[in-house]
PDB file of C-alpha atoms in Angstrom:
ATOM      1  CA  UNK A 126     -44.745 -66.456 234.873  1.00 51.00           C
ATOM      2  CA  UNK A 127     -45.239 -65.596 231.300  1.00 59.00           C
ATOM      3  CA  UNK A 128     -42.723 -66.733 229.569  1.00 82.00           C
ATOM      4  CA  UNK A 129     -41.369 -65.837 225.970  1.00 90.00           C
ATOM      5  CA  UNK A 130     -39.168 -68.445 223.249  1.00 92.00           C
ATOM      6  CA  UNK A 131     -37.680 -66.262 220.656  1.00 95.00           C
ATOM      7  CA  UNK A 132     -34.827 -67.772 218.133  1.00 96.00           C
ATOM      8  CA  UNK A 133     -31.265 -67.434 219.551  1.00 95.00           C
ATOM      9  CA  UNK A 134     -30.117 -65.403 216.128  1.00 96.00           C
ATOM     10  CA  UNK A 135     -30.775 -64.406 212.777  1.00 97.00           C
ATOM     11  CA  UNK A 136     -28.495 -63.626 210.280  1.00 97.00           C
ATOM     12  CA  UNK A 137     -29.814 -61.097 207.269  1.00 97.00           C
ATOM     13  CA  UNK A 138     -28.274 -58.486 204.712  1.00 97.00           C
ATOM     14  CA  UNK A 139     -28.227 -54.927 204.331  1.00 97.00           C
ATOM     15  CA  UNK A 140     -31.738 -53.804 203.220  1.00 96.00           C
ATOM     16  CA  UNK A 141     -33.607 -56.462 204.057  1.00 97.00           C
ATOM     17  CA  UNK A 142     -36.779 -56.524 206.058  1.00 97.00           C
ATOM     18  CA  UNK A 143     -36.252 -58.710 209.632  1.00 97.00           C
ATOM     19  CA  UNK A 144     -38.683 -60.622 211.552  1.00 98.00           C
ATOM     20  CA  UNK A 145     -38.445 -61.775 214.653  1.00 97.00           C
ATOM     21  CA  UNK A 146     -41.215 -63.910 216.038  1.00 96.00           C
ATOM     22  CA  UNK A 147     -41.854 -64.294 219.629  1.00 95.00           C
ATOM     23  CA  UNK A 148     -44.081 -67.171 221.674  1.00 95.00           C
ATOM     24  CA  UNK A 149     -45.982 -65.835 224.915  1.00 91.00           C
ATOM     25  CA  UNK A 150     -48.617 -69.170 225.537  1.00 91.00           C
ATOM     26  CA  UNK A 151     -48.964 -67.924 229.134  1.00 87.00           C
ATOM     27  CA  UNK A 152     -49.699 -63.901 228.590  1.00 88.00           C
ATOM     28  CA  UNK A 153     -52.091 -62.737 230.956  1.00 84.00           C
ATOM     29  CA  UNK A 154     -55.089 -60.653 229.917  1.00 85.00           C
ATOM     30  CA  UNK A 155     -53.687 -57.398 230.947  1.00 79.00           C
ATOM     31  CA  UNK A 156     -50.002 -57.882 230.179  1.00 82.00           C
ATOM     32  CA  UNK A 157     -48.474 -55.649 227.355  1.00 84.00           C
ATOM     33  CA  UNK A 158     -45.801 -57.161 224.927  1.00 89.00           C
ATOM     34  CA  UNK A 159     -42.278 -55.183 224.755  1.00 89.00           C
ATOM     35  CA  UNK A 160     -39.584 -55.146 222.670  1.00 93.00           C
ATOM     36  CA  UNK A 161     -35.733 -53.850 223.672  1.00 93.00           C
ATOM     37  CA  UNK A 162     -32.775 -53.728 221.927  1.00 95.00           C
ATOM     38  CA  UNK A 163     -29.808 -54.362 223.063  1.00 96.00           C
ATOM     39  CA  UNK A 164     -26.063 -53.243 221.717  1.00 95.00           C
ATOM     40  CA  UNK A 165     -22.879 -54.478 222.869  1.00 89.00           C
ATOM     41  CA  UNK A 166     -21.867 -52.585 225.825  1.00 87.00           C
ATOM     42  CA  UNK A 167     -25.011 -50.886 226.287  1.00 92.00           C
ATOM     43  CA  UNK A 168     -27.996 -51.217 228.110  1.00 93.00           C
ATOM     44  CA  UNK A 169     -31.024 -52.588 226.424  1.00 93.00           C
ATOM     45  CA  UNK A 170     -33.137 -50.025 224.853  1.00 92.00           C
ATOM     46  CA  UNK A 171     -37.179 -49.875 224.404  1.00 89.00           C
ATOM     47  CA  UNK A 172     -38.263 -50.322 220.930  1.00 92.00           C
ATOM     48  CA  UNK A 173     -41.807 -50.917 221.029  1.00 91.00           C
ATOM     49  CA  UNK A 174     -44.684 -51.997 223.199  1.00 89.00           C
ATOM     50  CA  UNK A 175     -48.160 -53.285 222.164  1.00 90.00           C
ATOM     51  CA  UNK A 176     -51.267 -55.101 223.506  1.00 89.00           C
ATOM     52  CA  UNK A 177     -52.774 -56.576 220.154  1.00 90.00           C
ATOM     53  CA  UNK A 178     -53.043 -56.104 216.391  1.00 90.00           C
ATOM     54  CA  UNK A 179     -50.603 -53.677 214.548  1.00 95.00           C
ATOM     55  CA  UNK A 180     -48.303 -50.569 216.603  1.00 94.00           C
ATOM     56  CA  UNK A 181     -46.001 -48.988 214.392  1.00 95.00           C
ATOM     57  CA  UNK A 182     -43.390 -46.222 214.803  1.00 93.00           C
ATOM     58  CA  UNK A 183     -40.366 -44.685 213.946  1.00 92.00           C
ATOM     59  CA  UNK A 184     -38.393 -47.611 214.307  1.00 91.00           C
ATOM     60  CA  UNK A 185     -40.364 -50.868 214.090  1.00 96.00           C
ATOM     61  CA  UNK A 186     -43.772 -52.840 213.864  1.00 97.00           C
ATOM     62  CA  UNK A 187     -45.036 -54.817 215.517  1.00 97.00           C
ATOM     63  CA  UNK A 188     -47.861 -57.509 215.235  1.00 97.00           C
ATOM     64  CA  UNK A 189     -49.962 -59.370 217.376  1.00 96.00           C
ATOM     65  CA  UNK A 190     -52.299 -61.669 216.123  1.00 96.00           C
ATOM     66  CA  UNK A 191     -55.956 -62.073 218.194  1.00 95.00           C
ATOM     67  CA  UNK A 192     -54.973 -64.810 220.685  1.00 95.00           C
ATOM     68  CA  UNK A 193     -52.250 -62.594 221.536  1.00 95.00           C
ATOM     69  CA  UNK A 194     -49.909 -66.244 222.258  1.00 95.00           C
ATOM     70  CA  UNK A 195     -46.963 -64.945 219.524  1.00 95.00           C
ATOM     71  CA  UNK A 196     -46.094 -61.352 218.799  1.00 96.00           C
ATOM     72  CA  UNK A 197     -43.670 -60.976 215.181  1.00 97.00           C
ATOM     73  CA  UNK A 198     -41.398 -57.822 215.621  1.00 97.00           C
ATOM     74  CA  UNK A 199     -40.412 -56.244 212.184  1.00 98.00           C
ATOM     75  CA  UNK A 200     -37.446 -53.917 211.668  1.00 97.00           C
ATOM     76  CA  UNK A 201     -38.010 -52.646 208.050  1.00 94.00           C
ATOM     77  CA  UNK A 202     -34.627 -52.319 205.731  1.00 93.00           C
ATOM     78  CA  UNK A 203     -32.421 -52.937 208.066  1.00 96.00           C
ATOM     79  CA  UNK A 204     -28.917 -51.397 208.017  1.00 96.00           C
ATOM     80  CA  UNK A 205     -25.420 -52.835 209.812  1.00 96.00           C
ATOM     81  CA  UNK A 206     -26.103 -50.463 212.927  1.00 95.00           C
ATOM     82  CA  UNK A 207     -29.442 -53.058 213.109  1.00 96.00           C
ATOM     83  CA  UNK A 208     -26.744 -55.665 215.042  1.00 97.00           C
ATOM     84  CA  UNK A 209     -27.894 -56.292 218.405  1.00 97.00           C
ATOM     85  CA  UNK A 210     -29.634 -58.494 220.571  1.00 97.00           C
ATOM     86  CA  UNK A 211     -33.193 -58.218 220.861  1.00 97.00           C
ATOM     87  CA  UNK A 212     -35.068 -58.971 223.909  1.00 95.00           C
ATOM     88  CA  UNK A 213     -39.231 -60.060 223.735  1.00 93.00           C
ATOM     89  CA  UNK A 214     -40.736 -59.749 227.096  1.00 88.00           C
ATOM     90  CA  UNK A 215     -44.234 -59.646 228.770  1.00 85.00           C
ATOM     91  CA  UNK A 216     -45.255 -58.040 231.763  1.00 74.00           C
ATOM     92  CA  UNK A 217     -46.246 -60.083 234.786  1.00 57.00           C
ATOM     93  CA  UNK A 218     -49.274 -58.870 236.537  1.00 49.00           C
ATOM     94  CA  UNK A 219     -50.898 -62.289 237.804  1.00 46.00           C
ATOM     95  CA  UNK A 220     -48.252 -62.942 239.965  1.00 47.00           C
ATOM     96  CA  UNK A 221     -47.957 -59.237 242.335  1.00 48.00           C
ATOM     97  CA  UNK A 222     -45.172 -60.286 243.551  1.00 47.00           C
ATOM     98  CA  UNK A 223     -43.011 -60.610 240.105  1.00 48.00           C
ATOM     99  CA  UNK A 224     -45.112 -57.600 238.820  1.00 53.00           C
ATOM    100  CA  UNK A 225     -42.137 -55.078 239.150  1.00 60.00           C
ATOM    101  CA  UNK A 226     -39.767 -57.165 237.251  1.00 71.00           C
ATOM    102  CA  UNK A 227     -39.611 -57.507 233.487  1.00 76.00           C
ATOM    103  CA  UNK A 228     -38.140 -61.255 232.481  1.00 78.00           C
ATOM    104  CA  UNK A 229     -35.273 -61.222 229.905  1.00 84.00           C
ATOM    105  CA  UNK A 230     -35.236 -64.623 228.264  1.00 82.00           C
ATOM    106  CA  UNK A 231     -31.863 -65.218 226.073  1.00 85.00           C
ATOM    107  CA  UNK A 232     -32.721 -62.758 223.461  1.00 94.00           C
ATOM    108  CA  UNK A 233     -32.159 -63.083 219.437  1.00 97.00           C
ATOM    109  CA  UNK A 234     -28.771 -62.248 218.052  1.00 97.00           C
ATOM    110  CA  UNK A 235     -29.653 -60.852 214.869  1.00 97.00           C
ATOM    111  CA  UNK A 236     -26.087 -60.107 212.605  1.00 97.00           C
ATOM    112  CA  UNK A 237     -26.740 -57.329 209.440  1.00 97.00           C
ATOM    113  CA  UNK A 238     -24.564 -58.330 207.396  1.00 97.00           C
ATOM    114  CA  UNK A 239     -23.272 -55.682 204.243  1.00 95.00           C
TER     115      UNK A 239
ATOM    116  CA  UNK B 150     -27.868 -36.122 232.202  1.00 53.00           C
ATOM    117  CA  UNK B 151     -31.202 -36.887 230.359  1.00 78.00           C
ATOM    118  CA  UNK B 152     -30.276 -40.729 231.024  1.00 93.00           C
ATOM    119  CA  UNK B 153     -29.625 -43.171 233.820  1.00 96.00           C
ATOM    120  CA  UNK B 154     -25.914 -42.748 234.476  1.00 97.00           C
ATOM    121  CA  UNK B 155     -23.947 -45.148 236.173  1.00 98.00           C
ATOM    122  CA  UNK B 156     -20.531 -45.241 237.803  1.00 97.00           C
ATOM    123  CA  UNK B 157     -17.867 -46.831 237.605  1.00 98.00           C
ATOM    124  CA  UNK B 158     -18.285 -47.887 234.275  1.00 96.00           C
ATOM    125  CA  UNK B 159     -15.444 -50.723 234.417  1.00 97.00           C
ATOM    126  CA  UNK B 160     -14.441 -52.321 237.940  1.00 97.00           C
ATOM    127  CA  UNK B 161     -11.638 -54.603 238.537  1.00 98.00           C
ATOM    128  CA  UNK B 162     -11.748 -56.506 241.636  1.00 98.00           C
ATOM    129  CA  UNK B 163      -9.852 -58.615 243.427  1.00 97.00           C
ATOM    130  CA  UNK B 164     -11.579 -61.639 244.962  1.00 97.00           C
ATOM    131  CA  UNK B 165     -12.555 -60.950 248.664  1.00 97.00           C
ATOM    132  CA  UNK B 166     -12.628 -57.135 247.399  1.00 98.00           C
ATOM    133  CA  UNK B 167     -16.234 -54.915 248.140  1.00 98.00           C
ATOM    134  CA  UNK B 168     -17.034 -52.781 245.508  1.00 98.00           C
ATOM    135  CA  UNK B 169     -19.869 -50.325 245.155  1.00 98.00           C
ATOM    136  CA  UNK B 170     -21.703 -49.185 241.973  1.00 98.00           C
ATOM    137  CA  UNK B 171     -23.566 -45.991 241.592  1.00 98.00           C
ATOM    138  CA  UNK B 172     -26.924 -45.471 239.625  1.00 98.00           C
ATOM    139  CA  UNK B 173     -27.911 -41.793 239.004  1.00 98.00           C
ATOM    140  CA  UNK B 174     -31.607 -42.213 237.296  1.00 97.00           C
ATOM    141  CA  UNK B 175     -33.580 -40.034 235.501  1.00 95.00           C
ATOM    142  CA  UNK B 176     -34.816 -37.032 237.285  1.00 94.00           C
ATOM    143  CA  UNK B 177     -38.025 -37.532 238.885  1.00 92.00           C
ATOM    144  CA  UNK B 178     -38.410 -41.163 238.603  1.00 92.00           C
ATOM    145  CA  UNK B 179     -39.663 -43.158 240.854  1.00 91.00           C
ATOM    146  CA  UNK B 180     -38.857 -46.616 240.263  1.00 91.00           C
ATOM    147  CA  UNK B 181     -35.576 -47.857 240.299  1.00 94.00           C
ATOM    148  CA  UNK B 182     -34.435 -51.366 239.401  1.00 93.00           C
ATOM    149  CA  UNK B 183     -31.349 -53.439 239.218  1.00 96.00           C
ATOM    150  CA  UNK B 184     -30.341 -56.007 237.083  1.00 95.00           C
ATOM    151  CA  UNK B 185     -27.496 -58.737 236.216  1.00 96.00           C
ATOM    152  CA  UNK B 186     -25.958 -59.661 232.898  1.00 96.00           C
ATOM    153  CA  UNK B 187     -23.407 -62.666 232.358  1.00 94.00           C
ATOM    154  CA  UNK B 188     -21.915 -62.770 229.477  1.00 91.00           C
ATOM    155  CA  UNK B 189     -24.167 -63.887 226.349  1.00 89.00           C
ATOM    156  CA  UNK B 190     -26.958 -64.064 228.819  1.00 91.00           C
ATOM    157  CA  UNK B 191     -29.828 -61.542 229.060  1.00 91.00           C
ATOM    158  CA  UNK B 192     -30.482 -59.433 231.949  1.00 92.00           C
ATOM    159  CA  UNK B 193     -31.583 -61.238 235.732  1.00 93.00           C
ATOM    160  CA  UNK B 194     -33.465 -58.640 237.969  1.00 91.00           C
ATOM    161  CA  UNK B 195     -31.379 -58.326 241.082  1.00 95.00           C
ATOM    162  CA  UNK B 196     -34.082 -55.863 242.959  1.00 94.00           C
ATOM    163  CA  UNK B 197     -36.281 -52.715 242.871  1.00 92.00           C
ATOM    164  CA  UNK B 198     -37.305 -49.775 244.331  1.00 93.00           C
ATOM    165  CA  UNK B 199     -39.908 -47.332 244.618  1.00 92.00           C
ATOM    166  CA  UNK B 200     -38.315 -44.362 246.073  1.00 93.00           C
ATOM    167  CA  UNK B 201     -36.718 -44.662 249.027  1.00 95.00           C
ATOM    168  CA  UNK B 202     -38.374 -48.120 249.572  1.00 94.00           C
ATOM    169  CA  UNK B 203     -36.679 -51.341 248.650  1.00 94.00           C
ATOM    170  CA  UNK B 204     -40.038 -53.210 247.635  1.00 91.00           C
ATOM    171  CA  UNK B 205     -38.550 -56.429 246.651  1.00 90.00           C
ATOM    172  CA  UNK B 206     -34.725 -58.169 246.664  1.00 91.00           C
ATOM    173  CA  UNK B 207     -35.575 -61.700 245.916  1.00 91.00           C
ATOM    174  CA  UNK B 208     -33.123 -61.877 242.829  1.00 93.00           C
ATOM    175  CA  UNK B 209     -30.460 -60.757 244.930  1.00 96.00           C
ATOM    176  CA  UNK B 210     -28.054 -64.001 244.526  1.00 95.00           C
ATOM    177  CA  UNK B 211     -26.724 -63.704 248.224  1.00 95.00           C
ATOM    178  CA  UNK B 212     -26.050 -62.131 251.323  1.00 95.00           C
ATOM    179  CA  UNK B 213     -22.734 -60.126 249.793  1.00 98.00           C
ATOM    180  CA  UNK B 214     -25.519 -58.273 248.070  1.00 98.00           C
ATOM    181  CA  UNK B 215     -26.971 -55.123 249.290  1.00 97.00           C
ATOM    182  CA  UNK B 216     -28.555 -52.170 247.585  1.00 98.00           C
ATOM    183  CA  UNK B 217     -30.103 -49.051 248.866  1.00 97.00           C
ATOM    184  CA  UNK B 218     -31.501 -45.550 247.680  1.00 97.00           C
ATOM    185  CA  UNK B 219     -31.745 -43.646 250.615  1.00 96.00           C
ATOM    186  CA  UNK B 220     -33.415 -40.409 249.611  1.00 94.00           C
ATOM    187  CA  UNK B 221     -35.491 -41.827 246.855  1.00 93.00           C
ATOM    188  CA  UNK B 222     -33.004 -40.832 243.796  1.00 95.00           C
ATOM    189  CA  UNK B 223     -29.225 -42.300 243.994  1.00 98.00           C
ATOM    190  CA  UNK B 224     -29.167 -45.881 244.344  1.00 98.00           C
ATOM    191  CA  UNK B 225     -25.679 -47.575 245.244  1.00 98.00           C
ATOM    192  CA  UNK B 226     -25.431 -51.700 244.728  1.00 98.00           C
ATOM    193  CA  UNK B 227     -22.684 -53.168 247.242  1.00 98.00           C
ATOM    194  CA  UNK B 228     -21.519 -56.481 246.625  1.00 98.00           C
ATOM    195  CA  UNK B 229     -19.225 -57.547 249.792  1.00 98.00           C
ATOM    196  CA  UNK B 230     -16.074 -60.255 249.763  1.00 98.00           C
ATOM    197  CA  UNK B 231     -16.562 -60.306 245.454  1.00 98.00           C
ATOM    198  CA  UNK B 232     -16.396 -63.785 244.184  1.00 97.00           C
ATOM    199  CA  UNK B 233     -15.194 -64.520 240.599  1.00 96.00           C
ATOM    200  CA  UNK B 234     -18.795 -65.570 239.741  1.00 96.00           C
ATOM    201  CA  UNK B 235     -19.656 -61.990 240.261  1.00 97.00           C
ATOM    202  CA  UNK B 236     -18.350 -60.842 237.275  1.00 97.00           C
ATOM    203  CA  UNK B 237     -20.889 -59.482 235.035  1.00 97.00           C
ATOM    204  CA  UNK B 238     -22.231 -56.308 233.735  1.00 97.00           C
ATOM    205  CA  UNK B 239     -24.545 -54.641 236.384  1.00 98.00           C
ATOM    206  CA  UNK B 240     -27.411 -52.714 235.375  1.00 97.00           C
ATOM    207  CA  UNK B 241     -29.639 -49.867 236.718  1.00 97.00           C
ATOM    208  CA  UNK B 242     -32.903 -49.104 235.441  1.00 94.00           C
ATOM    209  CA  UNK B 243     -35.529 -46.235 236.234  1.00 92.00           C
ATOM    210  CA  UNK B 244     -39.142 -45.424 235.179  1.00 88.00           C
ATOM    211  CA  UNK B 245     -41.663 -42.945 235.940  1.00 85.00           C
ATOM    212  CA  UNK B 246     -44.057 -44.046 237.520  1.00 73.00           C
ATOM    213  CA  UNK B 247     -44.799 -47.663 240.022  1.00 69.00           C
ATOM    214  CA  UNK B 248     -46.917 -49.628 238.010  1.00 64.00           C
ATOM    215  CA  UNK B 249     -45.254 -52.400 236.582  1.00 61.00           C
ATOM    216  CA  UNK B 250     -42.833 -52.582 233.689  1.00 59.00           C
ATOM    217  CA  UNK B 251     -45.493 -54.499 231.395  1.00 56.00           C
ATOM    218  CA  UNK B 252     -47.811 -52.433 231.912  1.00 58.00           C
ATOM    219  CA  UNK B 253     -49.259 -50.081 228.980  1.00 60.00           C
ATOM    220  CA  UNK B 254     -46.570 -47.036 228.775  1.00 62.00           C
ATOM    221  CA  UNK B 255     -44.546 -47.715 231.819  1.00 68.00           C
ATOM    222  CA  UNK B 256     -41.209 -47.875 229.834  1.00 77.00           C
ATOM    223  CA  UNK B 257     -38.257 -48.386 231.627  1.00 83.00           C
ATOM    224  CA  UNK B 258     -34.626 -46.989 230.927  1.00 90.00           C
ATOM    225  CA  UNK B 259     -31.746 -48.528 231.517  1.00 93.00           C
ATOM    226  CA  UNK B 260     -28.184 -47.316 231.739  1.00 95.00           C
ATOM    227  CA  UNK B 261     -24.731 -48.744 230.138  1.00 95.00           C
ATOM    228  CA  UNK B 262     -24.136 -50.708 232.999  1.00 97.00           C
ATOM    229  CA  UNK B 263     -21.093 -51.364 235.282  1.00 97.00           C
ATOM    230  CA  UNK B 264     -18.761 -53.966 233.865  1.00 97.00           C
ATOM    231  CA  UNK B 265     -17.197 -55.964 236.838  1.00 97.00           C
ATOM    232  CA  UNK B 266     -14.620 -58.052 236.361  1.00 97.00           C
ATOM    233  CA  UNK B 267     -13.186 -59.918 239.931  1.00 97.00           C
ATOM    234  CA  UNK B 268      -9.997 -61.613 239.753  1.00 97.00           C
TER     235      UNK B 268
END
């Protein structure tokens, strides 16, 4: 399985710019890299999926360097409604019969503080 | 709704109790998952669907466990004689289409989840 090591949390201030790195050794050739977000007492949410270089959109960035092994997700100026949990996960296609699951590893906490 | 709604949204148990949690997805979807969240955990996939079809229930923890979506939409998770270690949020999840969730565009929604609590 592929699996992803993010940090457990990351504390950072009002305004600041927040990156989150995330370590995929294992991704498989045709396995995209997704981000979700997770409040308290909510489901996690979809940020941002991408296969390699730069995707950018209304909410975040995200980079993926050639060997595709790390992914950094970037949430520009963040504000205190930036607190969550967010989740790094790879999609499993080698294995067909753990292709129609996604694998939530323990997230990263990340606390905006004011 | 435009979201996955699911019902109820808080459950209290007691142990030896069955309970049953409801997952309305998104209109028109065809894959349907369910998931498990302890508390300060992340999510465990529990099983999945593709319509009406229950295409895989190998993280189903036991036996008490039993899900079904009988006419390819409404999906109902039954856990039978609740133990205290089944206390967790529960989560449904849709998508569009059946390729799998890493794959390019196949984003999948989830819902706020049904917090069980068995006492």
């Amino acid at each position: 399985l592929a699996k992803t090591t993010q940090p457990i949390s990351m504390d950072s201030y009002e305004g600041q710019e927040v990156n989150i790195t995330c370590s995929h050794n294992n991704i498989a050739t045709n396995d995209y890299i997704t981000w979700y977000q997770q409040f308290p007492s909510q489901g996690p949410r979809f940020i941002i999926q991408g296969y390699k270089t730069k995707v950018t959109n209304e909410v975040a960035s995200l980079f993926i360097p050639a060997d595709r092994k790390s992914s950094t997700l970037s949430l520009p100026r963040v504000s205190l409604s930036d607190t969550a949990v967010y989740y790094c996960l790879v999609g499993d296609r080698r294995n067909k019969a753990a292709g129609n699951k996604l694998t939530f590893g323990g997230g990263t906490r990340v606390l905006v503080k004011p | 709704g435009a979201g996955v709604s699911q019902s109820p949204r808080y459950k209290v148990a007691k142990r030896g109790q069955d309970v049953a949690l409801r997952c309305d997805p998104i209109s028109g979807h065809v894959s349907l998952f369910w998931y498990q969240q302890a508390l300060g955990q992340g999510p465990e996939f529990l099983t999945y669907f593709q319509n009406e079809a229950q295409l895989d229930k190998s993280g189903l923890p036991s036996d008490r466990f039993f899900a079904e979506r009988p006419e390819g939409s409404v999906s109902t998770l039954k856990i039978q004689r609740t133990q205290q270690e089944d206390s967790a949020v529960y989560l449904c999840a849709s998508s569009l289409d059946r390729s799998p969730p890493g794959a390019r565009g196949n984003t999948i929604y989830f819902g706020e989840g049904s917090w069980l609590t068995v006492v």
